[in-house]
Amino acid sequence: MAGIKKLQVNWPGGLKLRAEPEPTNANYTGVKISHRTVVEAIGKPKQYDNQFSFQKVRTPEGREGWLTYRSGDTIYLTPLEIEPPPSKGKKLRVDWRRGLRMRAQPEPSQASFSGAIVPHGTVVTAIGEPFSHPEGYVFQRARTPSGRVGWLTRSYGDTVYLVEVKEETHEPAAETGKLWVDWFDGLKMRERPEPSLASFSGITVPYGAQVTAMGSPQEHAEGYMFQQVRLDDGGTGWLTLSYGDTVYLSKQKPDLTTKPIEVAQVSPVAGLWAEMRGSPGGEVQWWVGGAAPLRVLDPIGAGTKIGQVGQWIEVETPAFKRGFIGAQYLKPFTPSTHRTARAGESAYIYGIHDRYSRDLLKSAGATGWVLFTHAIGTDYQGAGGDRSTYYEWANDGFGVIARLNYGYGSSGTIPEPHQYNDFARTCAAFVERSIDPHNPKGGCHIWIIGNEMNNPREYPGNHDGAGGRPITPESYADCFNRAYRAIKRAYQDFPGLSPPDSIVVPGAIDPYNAVAGCNGNWFTRMLRRIDALDGIALHAYTHGAAPGLITSTQLFGQERHPPIRFPDKQLSWQYYHFYAYRTYMDLIPGKWRDAPVFITETDQVQKNWTNANSGWVKKMYAEVNDWNSNPNRQRVYCALLFRWETNEWQVRDKENVLQDFKEAAQRGYKWQI
């Protein structure tokens, strides 16, 4: 078999085997090739479009088909060379507090980034000799404790990122009994009996799984008890046995048969999202994040299945998507935490994009929100701020949101990649100069980075939406991560403040624009690459002025009955009107379920609002209030009419729309229930 190129699946969720080299579900064979599977390459990768390329392969079972080789900057199949056994090789520890990017090739480009970050403190096994790159980097091919293989930066100049460690040897422990995972989130398998992220192997053992105990439990200084275990597939590691009075591994199999489960949610075992299928084991029709409360259609039956591999539970999402999710990826819903309004926030949900007359709301007995947008460029030394404006509004009881753009129009909402660092520094400088040292926790603390990044009209260098440098989800996430860190450092360094005092939010995507591909896919790819965020910004509109469109369930292209599978490039999964916000609420991962949501633009799409007190505004705010009235749902803090003035969408001169707005405010809707 000499000369056959081996490739390894380098995507935690596995890859779909396709009959043809194209990204449609119609070509999905129903076979999924799991993470770390080694396949044989047949020929060279085939380019589908500017985003996708596919590789024909032969699986270990002899089946032939096509796997996704690359999507944008993400590489899903990595070359597998002849390697020493996993136990052989020099041991190296990651010595960089942000962790190291694992790369498909020994090069510093974004395109080589596999999407995996190896955390600080992780001990990896070196494979082969270091590789010196012409730009001064030294890369080392390595295997992580979870078995992932790729290239890590070993050093650059005088900075060393991987340090050698002495390997400790342990005798295998004897079996001591059977245990069951008794924690709905599942348990993280660890390489060592310690609670640090660095010890996490990347494997989460689901609720209800049976494991074999090996040896005696080990006590950690922080109060944890860990148990070494062996899984059914032979893998070994450490699971949390208990912490204080909470027991995570039980000697008896968990039993929920007497507890009907009416509301469920996606478990961390699924990763960021779980697949929803049209029938048990059928085609994928939707994705669901852990933030969404899922209505269980058979609550009694769910109690006998939840957490169990091979079982399916039928659910309905808040966006009215109905289907089946693997029971091992679900857990009973647990309430999230809800905060109260602080200075610079309003407990009411009303507001308008741009500075407007605050008396509109105050005369109705309410306050609300305002969004200011700024083009700040990359001149961090000359960056200004808007301190007086922010404090004026906050001191009057209003919520203040600032959107920081690189520029407008052909300048782009974010700059070219080589300017990301300077843009991040400019964001931090603008923020710092907007804070009053005598009242640092007043004014504005909510910062949105960029706007509708998936819309070609926001690309740097575009001309009326044509040309320019496309903003991919991965490149935007890179830009946002840098701005996020820079702003957090500014808050850390400012007297009287700390990083949690700021809320840094990714820009809202265009919910109806598919020029750059399916915007639901764009949204999830962006979230996958974002390291941390403090809030979610959304846009939602109606295609028309009728109040009934606010709660319309019409889908894009519904009259043609196209496939509803997600994530096709079409928008056939997306609501045509205001309910578009609900589809994105479905897709928010569980780790951000407590983050505030801001609908920062809403209108009737057509230029020039219909100047009528039709009830459209009242209906829109009633819908947001209805959403917030369910205590299980993630809070929507505001919905802002787009916009007060400056272009065709302005409402300043629409007295009947403003009357509708005031009458809505008289109802006193608050997110703070």
CSV table of C-alpha atoms in Angstrom, one decimal, residues 289-653:
chain,number,residue,atom,x,y,z
A,289,GLY,CA,-27.8,25.3,20.9
A,290,GLY,CA,-27.9,24.7,24.7
A,291,ALA,CA,-29.5,28.1,25.4
A,292,ALA,CA,-32.9,27.0,23.9
A,293,PRO,CA,-35.6,25.5,26.2
A,294,LEU,CA,-37.0,22.6,24.2
A,295,ARG,CA,-40.7,21.6,24.6
A,296,VAL,CA,-40.7,17.8,24.9
A,297,LEU,CA,-43.7,16.2,23.0
A,298,ASP,CA,-43.7,13.0,25.1
A,299,PRO,CA,-42.6,14.0,28.6
A,300,ILE,CA,-43.2,10.6,30.2
A,301,GLY,CA,-41.4,8.7,27.5
A,302,ALA,CA,-38.5,11.2,27.7
A,303,GLY,CA,-37.8,10.2,31.3
A,304,THR,CA,-36.9,6.7,30.2
A,305,LYS,CA,-34.6,7.8,27.3
A,306,ILE,CA,-32.8,11.0,28.3
A,307,GLY,CA,-29.0,10.6,28.2
A,308,GLN,CA,-29.2,7.2,26.6
A,309,VAL,CA,-27.3,6.4,23.4
A,310,GLY,CA,-29.5,5.0,20.6
A,311,GLN,CA,-32.7,6.7,21.8
A,312,TRP,CA,-34.5,9.7,20.3
A,313,ILE,CA,-36.6,12.4,21.8
A,314,GLU,CA,-39.0,14.6,19.8
A,315,VAL,CA,-38.9,18.3,20.8
A,316,GLU,CA,-40.0,21.7,19.6
A,317,THR,CA,-37.8,24.7,19.8
A,318,PRO,CA,-38.8,28.3,20.6
A,319,ALA,CA,-38.5,29.0,16.8
A,320,PHE,CA,-41.2,26.3,16.3
A,321,LYS,CA,-38.7,23.9,14.7
A,322,ARG,CA,-39.9,20.3,15.5
A,323,GLY,CA,-37.8,17.2,15.2
A,324,PHE,CA,-35.8,14.4,16.9
A,325,ILE,CA,-32.6,14.8,18.9
A,326,GLY,CA,-30.4,12.0,20.1
A,327,ALA,CA,-31.3,11.4,23.8
A,328,GLN,CA,-27.6,11.3,24.8
A,329,TYR,CA,-27.4,14.9,23.8
A,330,LEU,CA,-30.3,16.2,25.9
A,331,LYS,CA,-30.8,16.8,29.6
A,332,PRO,CA,-33.7,18.2,31.7
A,333,PHE,CA,-33.8,21.9,31.5
A,334,THR,CA,-32.3,23.9,34.3
A,335,PRO,CA,-33.2,27.5,34.9
A,336,SER,CA,-30.6,30.1,33.9
A,337,THR,CA,-29.7,33.2,36.0
A,338,HIS,CA,-31.2,36.6,35.3
A,339,ARG,CA,-29.5,39.8,36.3
A,340,THR,CA,-31.0,43.2,37.2
A,341,ALA,CA,-30.4,46.5,35.4
A,342,ARG,CA,-27.4,48.5,36.4
A,343,ALA,CA,-26.3,52.0,35.6
A,344,GLY,CA,-26.2,52.6,31.9
A,345,GLU,CA,-29.0,50.1,31.4
A,346,SER,CA,-32.8,50.4,31.3
A,347,ALA,CA,-35.2,47.8,32.7
A,348,TYR,CA,-37.6,48.6,29.8
A,349,ILE,CA,-37.3,47.1,26.3
A,350,TYR,CA,-38.1,50.2,24.2
A,351,GLY,CA,-35.6,52.3,22.2
A,352,ILE,CA,-34.5,53.8,18.9
A,353,HIS,CA,-31.3,53.6,16.9
A,354,ASP,CA,-29.5,57.0,17.1
A,355,ARG,CA,-30.0,59.9,19.4
A,356,TYR,CA,-33.7,60.7,19.8
A,357,SER,CA,-36.0,62.8,22.0
A,358,ARG,CA,-36.0,61.0,25.4
A,359,ASP,CA,-39.4,62.7,26.2
A,360,LEU,CA,-41.0,60.2,23.8
A,361,LEU,CA,-40.6,57.6,26.5
A,362,LYS,CA,-40.5,59.7,29.6
A,363,SER,CA,-43.9,61.2,28.7
A,364,ALA,CA,-45.2,57.6,28.6
A,365,GLY,CA,-43.8,56.8,32.1
A,366,ALA,CA,-40.9,54.8,30.8
A,367,THR,CA,-37.3,54.9,29.8
A,368,GLY,CA,-35.5,52.8,27.2
A,369,TRP,CA,-32.4,52.3,25.1
A,370,VAL,CA,-30.3,54.2,22.6
A,371,LEU,CA,-27.6,53.0,20.2
A,372,PHE,CA,-24.8,55.3,19.0
A,373,THR,CA,-22.6,54.2,16.1
A,374,HIS,CA,-19.0,55.4,15.6
A,375,ALA,CA,-16.4,55.1,12.8
A,376,ILE,CA,-13.2,55.0,14.7
A,377,GLY,CA,-10.6,53.8,12.2
A,378,THR,CA,-7.2,52.6,13.4
A,379,ASP,CA,-5.6,55.7,14.8
A,380,TYR,CA,-5.5,54.5,18.4
A,381,GLN,CA,-3.3,57.5,19.5
A,382,GLY,CA,-5.9,60.0,18.2
A,383,ALA,CA,-9.0,58.0,19.1
A,384,GLY,CA,-11.6,60.1,20.8
A,385,GLY,CA,-14.6,59.0,22.8
A,386,ASP,CA,-18.2,60.2,23.5
A,387,ARG,CA,-18.1,60.5,27.2
A,388,SER,CA,-20.5,63.5,27.6
A,389,THR,CA,-23.2,61.9,25.4
A,390,TYR,CA,-23.1,58.5,27.1
A,391,TYR,CA,-23.3,60.0,30.6
A,392,GLU,CA,-26.1,62.4,29.6
A,393,TRP,CA,-28.3,59.5,28.6
A,394,ALA,CA,-27.2,57.1,31.4
A,395,ASN,CA,-27.8,59.7,34.1
A,396,ASP,CA,-31.4,60.1,32.8
A,397,GLY,CA,-32.0,56.4,33.4
A,398,PHE,CA,-31.6,55.2,29.8
A,399,GLY,CA,-29.6,52.2,28.5
A,400,VAL,CA,-26.6,53.1,26.3
A,401,ILE,CA,-25.1,50.9,23.6
A,402,ALA,CA,-22.2,52.0,21.4
A,403,ARG,CA,-21.3,50.3,18.1
A,404,LEU,CA,-17.7,50.6,17.1
A,405,ASN,CA,-17.0,50.3,13.4
A,406,TYR,CA,-13.8,50.7,11.5
A,407,GLY,CA,-15.8,52.8,8.9
A,408,TYR,CA,-18.9,52.9,6.8
A,409,GLY,CA,-19.6,52.1,3.2
A,410,SER,CA,-16.5,51.2,1.1
A,411,SER,CA,-14.3,51.5,4.2
A,412,GLY,CA,-15.8,48.4,5.7
A,413,THR,CA,-17.3,47.7,9.1
A,414,ILE,CA,-14.0,46.1,10.2
A,415,PRO,CA,-10.6,46.7,8.5
A,416,GLU,CA,-8.3,44.4,6.5
A,417,PRO,CA,-6.8,41.6,8.5
A,418,HIS,CA,-3.4,43.2,8.8
A,419,GLN,CA,-5.0,46.1,10.7
A,420,TYR,CA,-6.9,44.0,13.2
A,421,ASN,CA,-4.4,44.7,16.0
A,422,ASP,CA,-4.5,48.5,15.4
A,423,PHE,CA,-8.3,48.4,15.3
A,424,ALA,CA,-8.5,46.5,18.6
A,425,ARG,CA,-6.2,49.1,20.2
A,426,THR,CA,-8.3,51.9,18.8
A,427,CYS,CA,-11.5,50.2,20.2
A,428,ALA,CA,-9.8,50.1,23.6
A,429,ALA,CA,-8.6,53.7,23.4
A,430,PHE,CA,-12.0,54.9,22.4
A,431,VAL,CA,-13.6,53.0,25.3
A,432,GLU,CA,-11.1,54.3,27.8
A,433,ARG,CA,-11.6,57.9,26.7
A,434,SER,CA,-15.4,57.5,27.1
A,435,ILE,CA,-15.1,56.7,30.8
A,436,ASP,CA,-15.4,59.4,33.5
A,437,PRO,CA,-12.8,58.6,36.2
A,438,HIS,CA,-15.0,60.3,38.8
A,439,ASN,CA,-17.9,57.9,37.9
A,440,PRO,CA,-16.3,54.9,36.1
A,441,LYS,CA,-19.3,52.7,36.3
A,442,GLY,CA,-21.7,55.2,34.7
A,443,GLY,CA,-22.1,56.1,31.0
A,444,CYS,CA,-21.7,53.3,28.5
A,445,HIS,CA,-20.4,49.8,29.1
A,446,ILE,CA,-22.0,47.9,26.2
A,447,TRP,CA,-19.8,47.8,23.1
A,448,ILE,CA,-20.7,46.2,19.8
A,449,ILE,CA,-17.9,45.5,17.3
A,450,GLY,CA,-18.9,45.9,13.7
A,451,ASN,CA,-22.2,45.5,11.9
A,452,GLU,CA,-23.8,42.9,9.4
A,453,MET,CA,-20.4,41.5,8.6
A,454,ASN,CA,-21.9,38.9,6.2
A,455,ASN,CA,-23.4,41.6,4.0
A,456,PRO,CA,-21.0,42.5,1.1
A,457,ARG,CA,-21.9,46.2,1.6
A,458,GLU,CA,-19.9,46.0,4.8
A,459,TYR,CA,-16.7,44.5,3.3
A,460,PRO,CA,-13.6,46.7,3.3
A,461,GLY,CA,-13.0,48.0,-0.2
A,462,ASN,CA,-16.5,47.2,-1.6
A,463,HIS,CA,-18.3,49.5,-4.1
A,464,ASP,CA,-22.0,49.5,-3.4
A,465,GLY,CA,-21.8,45.9,-2.3
A,466,ALA,CA,-19.6,44.7,-5.1
A,467,GLY,CA,-15.9,43.6,-4.7
A,468,GLY,CA,-13.9,44.3,-1.7
A,469,ARG,CA,-12.3,41.8,0.7
A,470,PRO,CA,-14.9,39.3,2.0
A,471,ILE,CA,-15.3,39.1,5.7
A,472,THR,CA,-15.5,35.4,6.6
A,473,PRO,CA,-16.9,34.2,10.0
A,474,GLU,CA,-13.4,33.1,10.9
A,475,SER,CA,-11.8,36.4,10.0
A,476,TYR,CA,-14.5,38.4,11.9
A,477,ALA,CA,-14.0,36.1,15.0
A,478,ASP,CA,-10.3,36.8,14.8
A,479,CYS,CA,-11.0,40.6,14.7
A,480,PHE,CA,-13.6,40.4,17.5
A,481,ASN,CA,-11.4,38.3,19.8
A,482,ARG,CA,-8.6,40.9,19.6
A,483,ALA,CA,-11.0,43.8,20.2
A,484,TYR,CA,-12.6,41.9,23.1
A,485,ARG,CA,-9.3,41.3,24.8
A,486,ALA,CA,-8.1,44.9,24.3
A,487,ILE,CA,-11.3,46.3,25.8
A,488,LYS,CA,-11.1,43.9,28.7
A,489,ARG,CA,-7.5,45.0,29.4
A,490,ALA,CA,-8.7,48.6,29.3
A,491,TYR,CA,-11.3,47.8,32.0
A,492,GLN,CA,-8.7,45.9,34.0
A,493,ASP,CA,-6.3,48.8,34.0
A,494,PHE,CA,-8.9,51.6,34.7
A,495,PRO,CA,-9.1,52.5,38.4
A,496,GLY,CA,-12.4,51.4,39.9
A,497,LEU,CA,-13.2,48.9,37.1
A,498,SER,CA,-12.7,45.3,36.3
A,499,PRO,CA,-13.3,43.3,33.1
A,500,PRO,CA,-16.8,42.1,34.1
A,501,ASP,CA,-17.9,45.7,34.2
A,502,SER,CA,-17.9,45.7,30.4
A,503,ILE,CA,-20.2,43.9,28.0
A,504,VAL,CA,-18.5,43.3,24.6
A,505,VAL,CA,-20.8,42.0,21.9
A,506,PRO,CA,-20.2,40.7,18.3
A,507,GLY,CA,-21.9,42.7,15.6
A,508,ALA,CA,-25.4,41.5,14.4
A,509,ILE,CA,-25.4,39.7,11.1
A,510,ASP,CA,-27.8,40.4,8.3
A,511,PRO,CA,-30.6,37.9,8.9
A,512,TYR,CA,-31.9,37.9,5.3
A,513,ASN,CA,-28.7,38.2,3.2
A,514,ALA,CA,-27.3,35.0,1.7
A,515,VAL,CA,-24.8,36.5,-0.8
A,516,ALA,CA,-22.0,35.3,1.5
A,517,GLY,CA,-23.7,31.9,1.9
A,518,CYS,CA,-26.3,30.7,4.4
A,519,ASN,CA,-26.3,33.3,7.2
A,520,GLY,CA,-27.3,30.7,9.8
A,521,ASN,CA,-24.1,28.8,8.9
A,522,TRP,CA,-22.2,32.1,9.0
A,523,PHE,CA,-23.6,32.8,12.5
A,524,THR,CA,-22.6,29.4,13.9
A,525,ARG,CA,-19.2,29.4,12.3
A,526,MET,CA,-18.6,32.8,13.9
A,527,LEU,CA,-19.6,31.6,17.3
A,528,ARG,CA,-17.5,28.5,17.0
A,529,ARG,CA,-14.4,30.7,16.6
A,530,ILE,CA,-15.2,33.4,19.2
A,531,ASP,CA,-13.3,32.8,22.4
A,532,ALA,CA,-15.6,34.8,24.7
A,533,LEU,CA,-18.5,37.2,24.4
A,534,ASP,CA,-20.8,39.0,26.9
A,535,GLY,CA,-24.0,39.5,24.8
A,536,ILE,CA,-25.7,38.8,21.5
A,537,ALA,CA,-26.8,41.4,18.9
A,538,LEU,CA,-29.6,40.6,16.4
A,539,HIS,CA,-31.5,42.3,13.7
A,540,ALA,CA,-35.1,41.4,12.8
A,541,TYR,CA,-37.6,43.0,10.4
A,542,THR,CA,-40.9,42.5,8.6
A,543,HIS,CA,-41.2,42.7,4.8
A,544,GLY,CA,-44.2,45.0,5.0
A,545,ALA,CA,-46.2,47.3,7.4
A,546,ALA,CA,-49.0,45.0,8.5
A,547,PRO,CA,-48.9,44.3,12.2
A,548,GLY,CA,-49.7,40.6,11.7
A,549,LEU,CA,-46.4,40.1,10.0
A,550,ILE,CA,-44.7,40.4,13.4
A,551,THR,CA,-45.8,36.8,14.3
A,552,SER,CA,-46.0,35.4,10.8
A,553,THR,CA,-44.4,32.0,10.3
A,554,GLN,CA,-43.9,32.4,6.6
A,555,LEU,CA,-40.5,31.1,5.5
A,556,PHE,CA,-38.3,32.4,2.6
A,557,GLY,CA,-39.4,30.6,-0.6
A,558,GLN,CA,-42.1,28.8,1.2
A,559,GLU,CA,-44.4,28.9,-1.9
A,560,ARG,CA,-41.9,26.9,-3.8
A,561,HIS,CA,-41.6,24.2,-1.1
A,562,PRO,CA,-37.8,24.0,-1.2
A,563,PRO,CA,-35.9,21.7,1.1
A,564,ILE,CA,-35.9,23.0,4.7
A,565,ARG,CA,-32.6,21.3,5.7
A,566,PHE,CA,-30.0,23.4,7.5
A,567,PRO,CA,-27.5,24.7,6.7
A,568,ASP,CA,-28.1,24.9,3.0
A,569,LYS,CA,-27.0,28.1,1.3
A,570,GLN,CA,-30.6,29.1,0.7
A,571,LEU,CA,-32.8,30.8,3.3
A,572,SER,CA,-35.6,28.3,3.2
A,573,TRP,CA,-35.1,27.6,7.0
A,574,GLN,CA,-35.4,31.3,7.8
A,575,TYR,CA,-38.6,33.2,8.7
A,576,TYR,CA,-39.4,36.0,6.3
A,577,HIS,CA,-40.5,38.4,9.0
A,578,PHE,CA,-39.8,39.4,12.6
A,579,TYR,CA,-39.6,35.8,13.8
A,580,ALA,CA,-36.2,35.6,12.2
A,581,TYR,CA,-34.9,36.6,15.7
A,582,ARG,CA,-36.2,33.3,17.1
A,583,THR,CA,-34.1,31.2,14.7
A,584,TYR,CA,-30.9,32.8,16.0
A,585,MET,CA,-32.1,32.3,19.6
A,586,ASP,CA,-32.3,28.6,18.8
A,587,LEU,CA,-28.7,28.7,17.8
A,588,ILE,CA,-27.1,30.3,20.8
A,589,PRO,CA,-24.8,27.8,22.6
A,590,GLY,CA,-25.4,26.8,26.2
A,591,LYS,CA,-22.3,28.5,27.5
A,592,TRP,CA,-23.8,31.9,26.6
A,593,ARG,CA,-27.4,31.2,27.7
A,594,ASP,CA,-27.1,33.9,30.4
A,595,ALA,CA,-25.8,36.6,28.0
A,596,PRO,CA,-28.2,39.5,27.3
A,597,VAL,CA,-29.7,39.8,23.8
A,598,PHE,CA,-30.1,43.1,22.0
A,599,ILE,CA,-32.3,43.5,18.9
A,600,THR,CA,-30.5,46.6,17.7
A,601,GLU,CA,-32.4,47.1,14.4
A,602,THR,CA,-36.0,46.5,13.5
A,603,ASP,CA,-38.2,48.1,10.8
A,604,GLN,CA,-40.6,47.3,7.9
A,605,VAL,CA,-37.7,46.8,5.4
A,606,GLN,CA,-39.1,49.1,2.7
A,607,LYS,CA,-37.5,52.6,2.8
A,608,ASN,CA,-39.8,55.2,4.3
A,609,TRP,CA,-41.8,53.8,7.2
A,610,THR,CA,-45.6,53.7,6.5
A,611,ASN,CA,-46.7,56.7,8.6
A,612,ALA,CA,-49.6,55.1,10.4
A,613,ASN,CA,-50.5,54.2,13.9
A,614,SER,CA,-51.3,50.7,12.7
A,615,GLY,CA,-50.2,48.9,15.9
A,616,TRP,CA,-47.1,47.5,14.2
A,617,VAL,CA,-44.8,48.9,16.9
A,618,LYS,CA,-47.2,47.8,19.7
A,619,LYS,CA,-47.3,44.3,18.2
A,620,MET,CA,-43.6,44.1,17.9
A,621,TYR,CA,-43.0,45.0,21.6
A,622,ALA,CA,-45.8,42.7,22.7
A,623,GLU,CA,-44.0,39.9,20.9
A,624,VAL,CA,-40.7,40.7,22.7
A,625,ASN,CA,-42.5,40.9,26.0
A,626,ASP,CA,-44.2,37.5,25.3
A,627,TRP,CA,-40.8,36.0,24.7
A,628,ASN,CA,-39.4,37.5,28.0
A,629,SER,CA,-42.5,36.3,29.9
A,630,ASN,CA,-41.3,32.7,29.7
A,631,PRO,CA,-38.8,32.4,32.6
A,632,ASN,CA,-36.9,29.6,30.8
A,633,ARG,CA,-35.9,31.9,27.9
A,634,GLN,CA,-32.8,34.0,27.4
A,635,ARG,CA,-33.7,37.6,28.0
A,636,VAL,CA,-34.1,40.1,25.1
A,637,TYR,CA,-33.1,43.5,26.7
A,638,CYS,CA,-34.4,45.8,23.9
A,639,ALA,CA,-35.7,46.2,20.4
A,640,LEU,CA,-34.6,49.4,18.7
A,641,LEU,CA,-36.6,51.0,15.9
A,642,PHE,CA,-34.3,51.7,12.9
A,643,ARG,CA,-33.8,54.6,12.9
A,644,TRP,CA,-34.3,58.2,14.2
A,645,GLU,CA,-32.8,60.2,11.3
A,646,THR,CA,-30.2,60.6,8.6
A,647,ASN,CA,-31.6,58.3,5.8
A,648,GLU,CA,-34.7,56.9,4.2
A,649,TRP,CA,-35.6,54.8,7.2
A,650,GLN,CA,-35.9,57.7,9.6
A,651,VAL,CA,-38.9,57.9,12.0
A,652,ARG,CA,-38.3,61.4,13.3
A,653,ASP,CA,-40.9,62.8,10.9
